[in-house]
Short mmCIF file of C-alpha atoms in Angstrom, two decimals:
data_model
loop_
_atom_site.label_atom_id
_atom_site.label_comp_id
_atom_site.label_asym_id
_atom_site.label_seq_id
_atom_site.Cartn_x
_atom_site.Cartn_y
_atom_site.Cartn_z
CA MET A 1 7.86 -28.73 15.76
CA ARG A 2 8.14 -29.36 12.02
CA LEU A 3 6.14 -26.93 9.88
CA GLN A 4 4.88 -27.21 6.32
CA VAL A 5 3.13 -24.99 3.81
CA ARG A 6 -0.61 -25.46 3.94
CA GLN A 7 -1.93 -26.84 0.65
CA GLN A 8 -4.52 -24.63 -1.04
CA ALA A 9 -7.22 -26.96 -2.31
CA THR A 10 -8.27 -26.15 -5.86
CA THR A 11 -10.01 -28.09 -8.56
CA ALA A 12 -10.10 -27.57 -12.27
CA ASP A 13 -13.67 -26.33 -12.01
CA SER A 14 -12.95 -23.89 -9.17
CA ARG A 15 -10.01 -22.14 -10.78
CA PRO A 16 -10.81 -18.75 -12.29
CA ARG A 17 -10.64 -18.69 -16.08
CA LEU A 18 -10.46 -15.04 -16.95
CA CYS A 19 -8.46 -15.08 -20.15
CA THR A 20 -6.23 -17.34 -22.19
CA GLU A 21 -3.92 -15.87 -24.77
CA SER A 22 -3.15 -17.74 -27.93
CA GLY A 23 -0.54 -20.36 -27.11
CA ALA A 24 -0.41 -19.39 -23.43
CA THR A 25 -1.10 -21.59 -20.44
CA PRO A 26 -4.22 -20.66 -18.44
CA TRP A 27 -3.25 -19.01 -15.17
CA HIS A 28 -4.15 -20.83 -11.97
CA PRO A 29 -3.82 -19.68 -8.38
CA PRO A 30 -0.55 -20.60 -6.68
CA SER A 31 -0.36 -23.74 -4.60
CA PRO A 32 2.49 -25.27 -2.65
CA SER A 33 2.91 -27.85 -5.41
CA ASN A 34 3.82 -25.00 -7.76
CA PRO A 35 7.35 -23.86 -6.87
CA ALA A 36 7.02 -20.63 -8.87
CA ARG A 37 6.15 -18.20 -6.15
CA PRO A 38 7.74 -14.99 -4.89
CA GLY A 39 7.04 -13.25 -1.58
CA PRO A 40 7.40 -15.32 1.58
CA MET A 41 7.94 -18.49 -0.41
CA ARG A 42 11.20 -17.36 -1.98
CA GLY A 43 14.01 -19.67 -1.16
CA SER A 44 12.12 -22.12 1.06
CA ALA A 45 13.36 -25.67 1.08
CA ALA A 46 10.62 -26.84 -1.27
CA SER A 47 10.44 -23.66 -3.31
CA PRO A 48 13.43 -22.45 -5.33
CA SER A 49 13.63 -18.72 -5.98
CA PRO A 50 11.83 -17.73 -9.18
CA GLN A 51 13.35 -15.29 -11.61
CA ARG A 52 11.41 -12.08 -12.00
CA PRO A 53 10.16 -10.93 -15.40
CA SER A 54 12.11 -8.35 -17.29
CA ALA A 55 11.27 -4.82 -16.15
CA THR A 56 11.19 -3.62 -19.73
CA THR A 57 9.19 -6.36 -21.40
CA GLY A 58 7.48 -8.17 -18.55
CA SER A 59 8.19 -11.42 -20.35
CA SER A 60 8.01 -14.53 -18.25
CA THR A 61 11.23 -16.38 -17.50
CA SER A 62 11.84 -19.78 -16.01
CA GLY A 63 9.96 -20.23 -12.78
CA THR A 64 7.80 -17.12 -13.18
CA PRO A 65 4.02 -17.56 -12.88
CA PRO A 66 2.09 -17.12 -16.13
CA GLY A 67 0.02 -14.56 -14.23
CA ARG A 68 2.83 -12.03 -14.57
CA ARG A 69 1.70 -10.33 -17.74
CA THR A 70 2.75 -7.31 -19.70
CA ALA A 71 0.87 -4.12 -20.41
CA GLY A 72 -0.25 -5.40 -23.78
CA SER A 73 -1.51 -8.76 -22.62
CA CYS A 74 -4.75 -10.09 -21.23
CA PRO A 75 -6.20 -10.03 -18.63
CA ALA A 76 -4.75 -6.69 -17.52
CA SER A 77 -5.46 -5.06 -20.86
CA ALA A 78 -6.18 -5.84 -24.48
CA PRO A 79 -4.26 -8.34 -26.62
CA SER A 80 -1.18 -6.89 -28.27
CA THR A 81 -3.04 -6.41 -31.56
CA ALA A 82 -5.37 -3.86 -29.99
CA VAL A 83 -4.53 -0.84 -27.87
CA ARG A 84 -6.89 0.84 -25.46
CA SER A 85 -6.71 4.63 -25.58
CA PRO A 86 -7.70 5.73 -22.06
CA ALA A 87 -7.97 9.39 -23.03
CA ARG A 88 -10.57 8.53 -25.66
CA ARG A 89 -11.98 5.57 -23.69
CA ALA A 90 -11.95 3.61 -26.91
CA TRP A 91 -9.97 0.91 -28.65
CA THR A 92 -7.75 1.27 -31.69
CA GLY A 93 -6.90 -1.67 -33.90
CA PRO A 94 -8.85 -4.92 -34.11
CA PRO A 95 -11.29 -5.18 -31.19
CA PRO A 96 -10.33 -7.74 -28.55
CA THR A 97 -12.53 -10.73 -27.96
CA GLY A 98 -13.14 -13.13 -25.13
CA PRO A 99 -14.06 -12.58 -21.50
CA CYS A 100 -11.58 -9.69 -21.13
CA ALA A 101 -13.07 -7.67 -23.96
CA PRO A 102 -14.74 -4.32 -23.21
CA PRO A 103 -18.45 -3.90 -23.83
CA SER A 104 -19.43 -4.15 -27.48
CA THR A 105 -22.02 -1.94 -29.14
CA SER A 106 -24.70 -4.43 -28.19
CA THR A 107 -23.89 -6.09 -24.90
CA ALA A 108 -21.04 -6.14 -22.43
CA PRO A 109 -19.59 -9.40 -21.09
CA GLY A 110 -22.22 -11.21 -19.11
CA GLY A 111 -25.03 -9.81 -21.26
CA THR A 112 -25.16 -6.41 -19.55
CA SER A 113 -25.92 -3.18 -21.35
CA PRO A 114 -22.98 -0.99 -22.42
CA CYS A 115 -25.05 1.97 -21.23
CA ARG A 116 -24.76 0.91 -17.60
CA SER A 117 -23.77 3.80 -15.38
CA ALA A 118 -20.30 4.01 -13.92
CA GLY A 119 -21.87 3.21 -10.56
CA ALA A 120 -23.39 -0.01 -11.86
CA ARG A 121 -20.10 -1.07 -13.43
CA VAL A 122 -18.13 -0.36 -10.27
CA ALA A 123 -20.76 -2.12 -8.13
CA ALA A 124 -20.52 -5.19 -10.38
CA THR A 125 -16.73 -5.07 -10.08
CA LEU A 126 -17.03 -5.02 -6.29
CA ASP A 127 -19.27 -8.08 -6.42
CA ALA A 128 -16.64 -9.84 -8.53
CA LEU A 129 -13.86 -8.84 -6.14
CA ALA A 130 -15.92 -10.14 -3.22
CA GLU A 131 -16.45 -13.43 -5.05
CA HIS A 132 -12.67 -13.82 -5.45
CA ARG A 133 -11.84 -12.37 -2.02
CA ARG A 134 -9.97 -15.42 -0.78
CA LEU A 135 -7.85 -15.72 -3.92
CA LEU A 136 -6.97 -12.02 -3.90
CA ALA A 137 -5.91 -12.28 -0.26
CA LEU A 138 -3.81 -15.39 -0.92
CA LEU A 139 -2.07 -13.56 -3.75
CA LEU A 140 -1.13 -10.79 -1.31
CA VAL A 141 0.32 -13.40 1.05
CA TRP A 142 2.15 -15.07 -1.84
CA GLU A 143 3.51 -11.92 -3.46
CA ILE A 144 4.27 -9.45 -0.67
CA GLY A 145 4.34 -11.60 2.46
CA LYS A 146 1.24 -10.26 4.23
CA PRO A 147 -0.04 -12.39 7.09
CA TRP A 148 -3.42 -13.92 6.27
CA ARG A 149 -5.36 -11.68 8.66
CA LEU A 150 -3.92 -8.49 7.17
CA ALA A 151 -4.24 -9.72 3.58
CA GLN A 152 -7.96 -10.30 4.06
CA ALA A 153 -8.31 -6.87 5.66
CA ASP A 154 -6.59 -5.25 2.67
CA VAL A 155 -9.12 -6.79 0.28
CA ASP A 156 -12.10 -6.05 2.53
CA ARG A 157 -11.15 -2.40 3.01
CA ALA A 158 -10.96 -1.91 -0.75
CA ILE A 159 -14.39 -3.44 -1.33
CA ASP A 160 -16.14 -1.81 1.63
CA GLY A 161 -14.55 1.58 1.02
CA VAL A 162 -15.56 1.77 -2.63
CA ARG A 163 -19.10 0.57 -1.82
CA TRP A 164 -19.43 3.64 0.39
CA TYR A 165 -18.60 5.84 -2.59
CA VAL A 166 -21.00 3.95 -4.88
CA ASP A 167 -23.82 4.54 -2.41
CA GLY A 168 -23.14 8.27 -2.07
CA ILE A 169 -21.49 9.38 -5.30
CA GLU A 170 -24.32 11.45 -6.79
CA PRO A 171 -24.12 14.48 -4.47
CA MET A 172 -20.32 14.35 -4.63
CA LEU A 173 -20.46 14.77 -8.43
CA ALA A 174 -22.96 17.64 -8.41
CA ASP A 175 -21.70 20.43 -10.69
CA ARG A 176 -18.50 18.51 -11.38
CA ALA A 177 -17.14 16.76 -14.48
CA PRO A 178 -14.47 14.13 -15.20
CA LEU A 179 -10.97 15.28 -16.00
CA ASP A 180 -9.96 15.82 -19.62
CA GLY A 181 -7.51 12.92 -19.50
CA PRO A 182 -7.01 9.69 -17.56
CA VAL A 183 -5.77 9.50 -13.99
CA SER A 184 -2.27 8.00 -13.81
CA ASN A 185 -1.55 5.94 -10.69
CA ILE A 186 1.94 5.12 -9.42
CA ALA A 187 1.79 3.44 -6.01
CA SER A 188 3.92 1.48 -3.59
CA TRP A 189 3.65 -2.30 -3.26
CA ASN A 190 2.41 -2.54 0.33
CA TYR A 191 -1.36 -2.01 -0.13
CA PRO A 192 -2.34 -3.06 -3.66
CA MET A 193 -6.03 -3.39 -2.85
CA SER A 194 -7.01 -0.94 -0.09
CA VAL A 195 -4.91 1.90 -1.55
CA LEU A 196 -4.34 1.37 -5.28
CA VAL A 197 -7.43 -0.58 -6.40
CA HIS A 198 -9.60 1.54 -4.10
CA ALA A 199 -8.29 4.73 -5.73
CA MET A 200 -8.64 3.33 -9.25
CA LEU A 201 -12.28 2.35 -8.78
CA VAL A 202 -13.26 5.69 -7.21
CA GLN A 203 -11.52 7.51 -10.07
CA ALA A 204 -13.52 5.44 -12.56
CA LEU A 205 -16.71 5.98 -10.56
CA ALA A 206 -16.15 9.72 -11.01
CA GLY A 207 -16.15 9.20 -14.79
CA ASN A 208 -12.42 8.99 -15.50
CA ALA A 209 -10.36 6.50 -17.42
CA VAL A 210 -7.63 5.01 -15.25
CA ILE A 211 -4.02 3.97 -15.82
CA ALA A 212 -2.00 2.19 -13.12
CA LYS A 213 1.60 1.06 -12.98
CA THR A 214 2.23 -2.18 -11.13
CA PRO A 215 4.67 -1.70 -8.23
CA THR A 216 8.15 -2.92 -9.06
CA ASP A 217 8.58 -4.99 -5.89
CA GLY A 218 5.30 -6.90 -5.78
CA GLY A 219 1.55 -7.02 -6.22
CA VAL A 220 1.37 -7.60 -9.98
CA ALA A 221 -0.63 -10.84 -9.79
CA CYS A 222 -3.21 -9.47 -7.36
CA LEU A 223 -3.53 -6.25 -9.38
CA THR A 224 -3.80 -8.20 -12.63
CA LEU A 225 -6.71 -10.23 -11.30
CA ALA A 226 -8.45 -7.18 -9.82
CA SER A 227 -7.97 -5.16 -13.01
CA ALA A 228 -9.20 -8.04 -15.16
CA LEU A 229 -12.38 -8.26 -13.11
CA ALA A 230 -12.86 -4.50 -13.48
CA ALA A 231 -12.20 -4.58 -17.23
CA ARG A 232 -14.69 -7.42 -17.64
CA GLU A 233 -17.38 -5.11 -16.22
CA GLY A 234 -16.44 -2.33 -18.66
CA ILE A 235 -14.30 -0.20 -16.33
CA PRO A 236 -11.79 1.78 -18.48
CA VAL A 237 -8.67 0.61 -16.65
CA THR A 238 -5.21 -0.05 -18.08
CA LEU A 239 -2.50 -1.83 -16.08
CA LEU A 240 1.16 -1.36 -17.01
CA SER A 241 4.39 -3.00 -15.87
CA GLY A 242 7.90 -1.62 -16.20
CA SER A 243 10.49 0.55 -14.53
CA GLY A 244 9.48 3.96 -13.30
CA GLY A 245 12.34 5.59 -15.15
CA GLU A 246 11.14 4.24 -18.46
CA LEU A 247 7.45 4.92 -17.89
CA SER A 248 7.58 8.29 -16.13
CA GLN A 249 7.66 10.27 -19.36
CA ALA A 250 4.28 8.80 -20.31
CA LEU A 251 2.70 8.39 -16.87
CA VAL A 252 3.72 11.77 -15.45
CA ARG A 253 4.69 14.17 -18.24
CA ALA A 254 2.40 13.14 -21.09
CA PRO A 255 0.03 16.05 -21.88
CA GLU A 256 -2.89 13.63 -22.20
CA ILE A 257 -2.70 12.71 -18.49
CA GLY A 258 -5.37 14.49 -16.46
CA CYS A 259 -4.01 13.79 -12.97
CA VAL A 260 -1.06 12.01 -11.37
CA SER A 261 -1.71 10.01 -8.18
CA PHE A 262 1.51 8.89 -6.48
CA VAL A 263 2.27 6.94 -3.29
CA GLY A 264 5.92 6.40 -2.45
CA GLY A 265 9.14 7.84 -1.09
CA ARG A 266 10.28 11.43 -0.96
CA ASP A 267 13.08 11.15 -3.51
CA THR A 268 10.84 9.82 -6.27
CA GLY A 269 7.99 12.02 -5.10
CA ALA A 270 10.15 15.13 -5.40
CA ALA A 271 10.91 14.32 -9.03
CA VAL A 272 7.21 13.77 -9.76
CA ALA A 273 6.31 17.00 -7.93
CA THR A 274 8.76 18.98 -10.06
CA ALA A 275 7.36 17.50 -13.26
CA VAL A 276 3.71 18.15 -12.44
CA ALA A 277 4.48 21.67 -11.18
CA ASP A 278 6.19 22.52 -14.46
CA LEU A 279 3.16 21.24 -16.38
CA GLY A 280 0.48 22.67 -14.07
CA LYS A 281 -1.04 19.18 -13.84
CA ARG A 282 -3.53 18.03 -11.18
CA HIS A 283 -1.72 15.82 -8.69
CA VAL A 284 -2.02 13.84 -5.45
CA LEU A 285 1.43 12.90 -4.10
CA GLU A 286 1.57 10.95 -0.84
CA GLN A 287 5.15 10.79 0.41
CA GLU A 288 6.74 9.32 3.48
CA GLY A 289 7.34 11.07 6.77
CA LEU A 290 8.66 10.03 10.18
CA ASN A 291 5.46 9.44 12.15
CA THR A 292 6.11 9.93 15.87
CA TRP A 293 4.43 9.08 19.17
CA GLY A 294 5.05 11.48 22.04
CA ILE A 295 4.86 10.58 25.75
CA TRP A 296 4.46 13.52 28.16
CA ASN A 297 3.09 13.56 31.75
CA TYR A 298 1.44 10.19 31.13
CA SER A 299 0.44 7.28 33.38
CA ASP A 300 -1.98 4.95 31.53
CA TRP A 301 0.70 2.39 30.74
CA ASP A 302 -1.68 -0.56 30.33
CA ALA A 303 -3.29 1.24 27.39
CA LEU A 304 0.11 1.75 25.76
CA THR A 305 1.09 -1.89 26.29
CA ALA A 306 -2.10 -3.00 24.56
CA VAL A 307 -1.46 -0.93 21.43
CA ILE A 308 2.27 -1.70 20.88
CA PRO A 309 1.83 -5.06 19.05
CA LYS A 310 -0.70 -3.55 16.62
CA LEU A 311 1.81 -0.85 15.72
CA PHE A 312 4.03 -3.64 14.33
CA ASP A 313 1.38 -4.94 11.90
CA TYR A 314 3.00 -5.96 8.61
CA GLY A 315 6.43 -5.18 10.04
CA LYS A 316 5.69 -1.42 9.96
CA GLN A 317 5.83 -1.53 6.15
CA ARG A 318 3.22 1.16 5.76
CA CYS A 319 3.13 4.93 5.46
CA THR A 320 1.19 5.38 8.70
CA ALA A 321 3.49 3.26 10.89
CA TYR A 322 4.96 4.73 14.08
CA PRO A 323 8.72 4.00 14.16
CA ARG A 324 9.66 6.78 16.64
CA PHE A 325 8.75 7.29 20.29
CA VAL A 326 9.62 10.62 21.88
CA VAL A 327 9.58 10.04 25.64
CA GLN A 328 9.82 12.40 28.60
CA ARG A 329 13.08 11.43 30.32
CA GLN A 330 11.60 11.10 33.81
CA LEU A 331 9.05 8.59 32.45
CA PHE A 332 11.55 6.42 30.58
CA ASP A 333 11.62 3.59 33.14
CA ALA A 334 7.83 3.36 33.22
CA PHE A 335 7.72 3.51 29.42
CA LEU A 336 10.15 0.59 29.11
CA ALA A 337 8.16 -1.43 31.65
CA ALA A 338 5.12 -1.03 29.39
CA TYR A 339 6.86 -1.29 26.01
CA LEU A 340 9.29 -4.20 26.36
CA PRO A 341 6.80 -6.89 27.49
CA ALA A 342 4.57 -5.95 24.56
CA VAL A 343 7.28 -6.05 21.92
CA ARG A 344 8.43 -9.45 23.21
CA THR A 345 5.02 -10.92 22.32
CA LEU A 346 5.37 -10.20 18.59
CA ARG A 347 4.76 -13.19 16.31
CA VAL A 348 7.00 -13.39 13.24
CA GLY A 349 7.34 -16.07 10.58
CA HIS A 350 6.25 -17.68 7.35
CA PRO A 351 2.64 -16.59 6.68
CA LEU A 352 1.57 -20.01 5.38
CA ALA A 353 3.52 -22.36 7.70
CA VAL A 354 1.30 -24.84 9.56
CA GLN A 355 1.82 -28.08 11.47
CA GLN A 356 -1.06 -29.98 9.86
CA GLN A 357 -2.72 -29.45 6.49
CA ASP A 358 -6.10 -28.72 8.06
CA ASP A 359 -4.68 -26.09 10.43
CA SER A 360 -5.70 -22.47 10.00
CA TYR A 361 -3.10 -20.07 8.67
CA PRO A 362 -0.90 -18.79 11.51
CA GLU A 363 -1.78 -15.65 13.45
CA LEU A 364 1.26 -13.45 12.86
CA ASP A 365 2.09 -9.79 13.34
CA PHE A 366 4.36 -9.83 10.32
CA GLY A 367 6.28 -12.06 7.94
CA PRO A 368 9.18 -11.07 5.68
CA VAL A 369 10.01 -7.56 4.61
CA ILE A 370 9.53 -7.01 0.90
CA ASN A 371 12.86 -8.53 -0.18
CA ALA A 372 16.31 -9.58 1.03
CA ALA A 373 17.86 -6.31 -0.14
CA LYS A 374 15.53 -4.34 2.15
CA ALA A 375 16.32 -6.68 5.03
CA LYS A 376 20.04 -6.10 4.57
CA GLU A 377 19.51 -2.33 4.36
CA LEU A 378 17.68 -2.33 7.69
CA GLN A 379 20.24 -4.57 9.36
CA ASP A 380 23.09 -2.38 8.11
CA GLN A 381 21.34 0.78 9.36
CA VAL A 382 20.85 -0.77 12.80
CA ALA A 383 24.47 -1.94 13.00
CA GLU A 384 25.76 1.46 11.91
CA ALA A 385 23.55 3.30 14.41
CA ILE A 386 24.79 1.11 17.28
CA GLU A 387 28.39 1.61 16.17
CA ARG A 388 27.83 5.38 16.37
CA GLY A 389 26.28 5.35 19.82
CA ALA A 390 22.68 4.08 19.70
CA VAL A 391 21.76 1.74 22.56
CA PRO A 392 20.00 -1.53 21.63
CA LEU A 393 17.09 -2.09 24.00
CA HIS A 394 15.47 -5.07 22.29
CA ARG A 395 16.40 -7.47 19.50
CA GLY A 396 14.08 -10.30 18.56
CA SER A 397 15.54 -13.76 18.05
CA PRO A 398 15.08 -15.81 14.86
CA SER A 399 14.75 -18.87 17.09
CA ASP A 400 11.37 -17.54 18.25
CA ALA A 401 10.06 -17.15 14.69
CA ARG A 402 7.86 -19.61 12.80
CA PHE A 403 9.82 -20.95 9.81
CA LEU A 404 9.79 -23.97 7.52
CA PRO A 405 12.62 -26.48 7.87
CA GLY A 406 15.58 -25.24 5.85
CA GLN A 407 13.79 -22.06 4.78
CA ASP A 408 15.82 -19.16 3.41
CA THR A 409 15.21 -16.38 5.92
CA SER A 410 17.25 -13.66 4.22
CA ALA A 411 14.15 -11.45 3.78
CA TYR A 412 13.19 -11.57 7.46
CA VAL A 413 14.07 -8.92 10.04
CA GLN A 414 13.33 -9.49 13.72
CA PRO A 415 11.97 -6.51 15.68
CA VAL A 416 14.63 -4.10 16.94
CA THR A 417 14.41 -1.15 19.34
CA LEU A 418 17.19 1.44 19.65
CA LEU A 419 17.62 4.30 22.11
CA ASN A 420 18.91 7.65 20.82
CA PRO A 421 19.97 6.92 17.22
CA PRO A 422 22.73 9.36 16.20
CA ARG A 423 21.72 12.35 14.09
CA SER A 424 23.96 11.07 11.31
CA SER A 425 21.87 7.89 11.02
CA PRO A 426 18.97 7.60 8.56
CA LEU A 427 17.04 6.08 11.47
CA HIS A 428 17.09 9.47 13.19
CA HIS A 429 15.23 11.47 10.54
CA ALA A 430 13.66 9.04 8.03
CA GLU A 431 11.04 6.31 8.10
CA PRO A 432 12.81 2.90 8.11
CA PHE A 433 9.82 1.06 6.58
CA GLY A 434 10.53 -2.03 8.62
CA PRO A 435 10.24 -3.42 12.19
CA VAL A 436 12.76 -0.99 13.71
CA ASP A 437 11.70 1.33 16.53
CA THR A 438 13.76 4.23 17.83
CA ILE A 439 13.33 6.13 21.09
CA VAL A 440 14.44 9.70 21.78
CA LEU A 441 14.43 11.19 25.29
CA VAL A 442 13.46 14.81 25.94
CA ASP A 443 13.24 17.12 28.96
CA THR A 444 11.09 20.04 27.82
CA GLU A 445 7.99 20.59 25.72
CA ALA A 446 10.11 22.46 23.18
CA GLU A 447 12.40 19.43 22.83
CA LEU A 448 9.33 17.18 22.55
CA LEU A 449 7.96 19.20 19.62
CA ALA A 450 11.34 19.46 17.91
CA ALA A 451 11.85 15.69 18.11
CA MET A 452 8.33 14.96 16.90
CA ASN A 453 8.84 17.28 13.91
CA ALA A 454 12.22 15.82 12.92
CA SER A 455 11.21 14.95 9.34
CA ASN A 456 9.60 18.25 8.27
CA GLY A 457 6.10 16.92 8.05
CA ALA A 458 4.28 13.65 8.55
CA LEU A 459 1.03 11.90 7.76
CA VAL A 460 0.10 10.86 11.31
CA ALA A 461 1.31 11.37 14.87
CA SER A 462 0.06 10.67 18.39
CA LEU A 463 0.55 12.27 21.78
CA SER A 464 -0.11 10.43 25.05
CA THR A 465 -0.68 12.72 28.02
CA ASP A 466 -3.00 12.62 31.02
CA ASP A 467 -3.92 16.29 30.64
CA LEU A 468 -6.36 17.10 27.82
CA ALA A 469 -5.38 20.77 27.94
CA THR A 470 -1.76 19.80 27.28
CA TYR A 471 -2.82 17.72 24.29
CA GLU A 472 -4.96 20.53 22.87
CA ARG A 473 -2.11 23.01 23.28
CA LEU A 474 0.67 20.84 21.80
CA ALA A 475 -1.16 18.89 19.07
CA PRO A 476 -1.56 21.88 16.68
CA GLN A 477 2.22 22.40 16.83
CA ILE A 478 2.94 18.88 15.59
CA ARG A 479 3.44 18.96 11.81
CA SER A 480 1.20 16.03 10.99
CA PHE A 481 -2.10 15.85 9.13
CA LYS A 482 -3.66 13.72 11.89
CA VAL A 483 -2.70 13.72 15.57
CA GLY A 484 -4.15 11.04 17.83
CA ASN A 485 -4.89 11.64 21.50
CA GLY A 486 -3.28 8.59 23.08
CA ARG A 487 -4.30 6.37 20.17
CA PRO A 488 -2.87 5.59 16.73
CA ARG A 489 -4.17 7.33 13.63
CA SER A 490 -4.29 5.78 10.16
CA ARG A 491 -5.24 6.54 6.59
CA GLY A 492 -8.88 5.95 7.43
CA ASP A 493 -11.82 4.83 5.33
CA ARG A 494 -14.97 6.22 3.77
CA ASP A 495 -15.56 9.84 4.86
CA GLU A 496 -12.31 10.19 6.83
CA LEU A 497 -9.99 12.73 5.19
CA PHE A 498 -6.31 12.05 4.55
CA GLY A 499 -3.27 14.11 3.67
CA GLY A 500 0.06 15.25 5.02
CA LEU A 501 1.90 18.35 6.14
CA GLY A 502 5.29 19.63 5.07
CA ALA A 503 7.30 17.38 2.77
CA SER A 504 5.05 14.36 3.38
CA TRP A 505 2.39 15.47 0.87
CA ARG A 506 2.09 17.46 -2.34
CA GLY A 507 -1.13 18.32 -4.10
CA ALA A 508 -4.77 17.68 -3.28
CA PHE A 509 -5.87 16.00 -0.07
CA VAL A 510 -8.09 12.92 -0.36
CA GLY A 511 -10.57 10.84 1.62
CA GLY A 512 -14.33 11.17 1.60
CA GLU A 513 -15.62 13.81 -0.79
CA LEU A 514 -12.11 15.22 -1.25
CA LEU A 515 -11.01 12.14 -3.21
CA VAL A 516 -13.78 12.76 -5.75
CA ARG A 517 -13.00 16.48 -5.94
CA ALA A 518 -9.32 15.68 -6.52
CA VAL A 519 -10.12 13.75 -9.72
CA THR A 520 -12.92 15.90 -11.15
CA ARG A 521 -13.29 19.44 -12.52
CA GLY A 522 -15.30 21.96 -10.54
CA PRO A 523 -16.04 25.67 -10.95
CA ALA A 524 -13.44 27.88 -12.62
CA GLY A 525 -10.84 29.10 -10.15
CA GLU A 526 -11.60 26.37 -7.62
CA ARG A 527 -8.96 25.96 -4.89
CA LEU A 528 -8.81 22.34 -3.78
CA PRO A 529 -7.86 21.58 -0.17
CA GLY A 530 -4.26 20.45 -0.28
CA ASN A 531 -0.58 21.30 -0.05
CA PHE A 532 0.47 23.20 -3.19
CA PRO A 533 3.48 25.41 -4.02
CA GLU A 534 1.16 28.45 -4.19
CA TYR A 535 -0.94 27.72 -1.11
CA GLN A 536 -1.86 25.29 1.64
CA LEU A 537 -5.58 24.88 2.33
CA LEU A 538 -6.66 22.60 5.15
CA PRO A 539 -10.16 21.05 5.00
#
């Protein structure tokens, strides 16, 4: 079977024309005829690897899409001759013009009144995002390797989630006011729309100006388009690109910043937590944890088999993935009989590879991991764990994957399952952020709880047991914000709350009304639900 990249049909009239800088080429959506593409396209036979823009300047180099723009360029922000001041929600220098300009004193782009409420502006932005839904999803496939099904879901969750806030924002803002400075967002690359854009629009809906840093590893094109659409409706949003080390002084420590919202790893999160604690700054810091699934006195194996493939969505590159199973030893044979057939059904490959041009995009569980360096890190960790005593139970074969002829597959990792990783291995105590499962066997309830709490706090966990009383007794002892009863838990949408326990979370909890409270000022002396150095308050 010879595969090819499905051509994305576009015409000159159908291409979005958001902004053209002086002397710059208008940006068009990627197509297979354009070899300048990162993500899953890197290194394919027909697509040489593009060079990434400089982290300090964001300037485009050979093979880099014109859509990769710097903080001072349109459409993500104003032209370099004008600077938006988020704290003042105003512009300094000559006012920008064109379709990316903010509302003037008379009318905003599209002829709308500059006095529109924040709700009207956000609602108009959601309509624009919905109009460009397909392009936004394709950019996620192109940039960060999301399968088509999951890329569409990422866009839809952002739009639907923010619409829920637009419909119900008034009572949430009763007796509350925007923060004194903008909200600064530093987020991971894996969910640009449903996490980062969702948060940005709710922050703006609450009356704040918003700053966001583009993730270093991917998502800049999708975020640029989404931010341009928001800016066109008058949303006070500024998008920046650059290294975290260079920008942290401004995005975290600057006194003008009203709140820091961070999604990422524990090492970087610890540095941010120290900075905001020293400054007494409002913060929401979502950090990783080892999310675990416990099996104790359980027999509904068909239900477990059904859920295993879904747990591998996007190659477990998400903060609510379950990379660890803690299994009662006497049930291990039954567990394997349920687990192994399911993991052998996983579909891996190039997210855009089709046999015929009119074929639908392939139905995959995951494509590449974020880059070849991450793939090598995972492969090295697996090899080291086996060398130190872990037992390989399953290793997927590249021959079963869906690749283009001659494609560079250095960023792909086939699913792996290991039994009893050694305590010296990072796979024992940390989230791998890739398609690597580990299994630990236990004999007592005390061992079960100790193994499920190996990372000093997590975002989600699950416990499968036939006895409801056992679940109700053990679940409160699992250090996770959410604990599922025989089913996976996730970040959630709309009114579902989200946070973490232990080292997996610092600052205010979010979700539902709590997200609005986290980015607004309430009564003097208010104690927000969250995990703070001085206190922990659960909702």
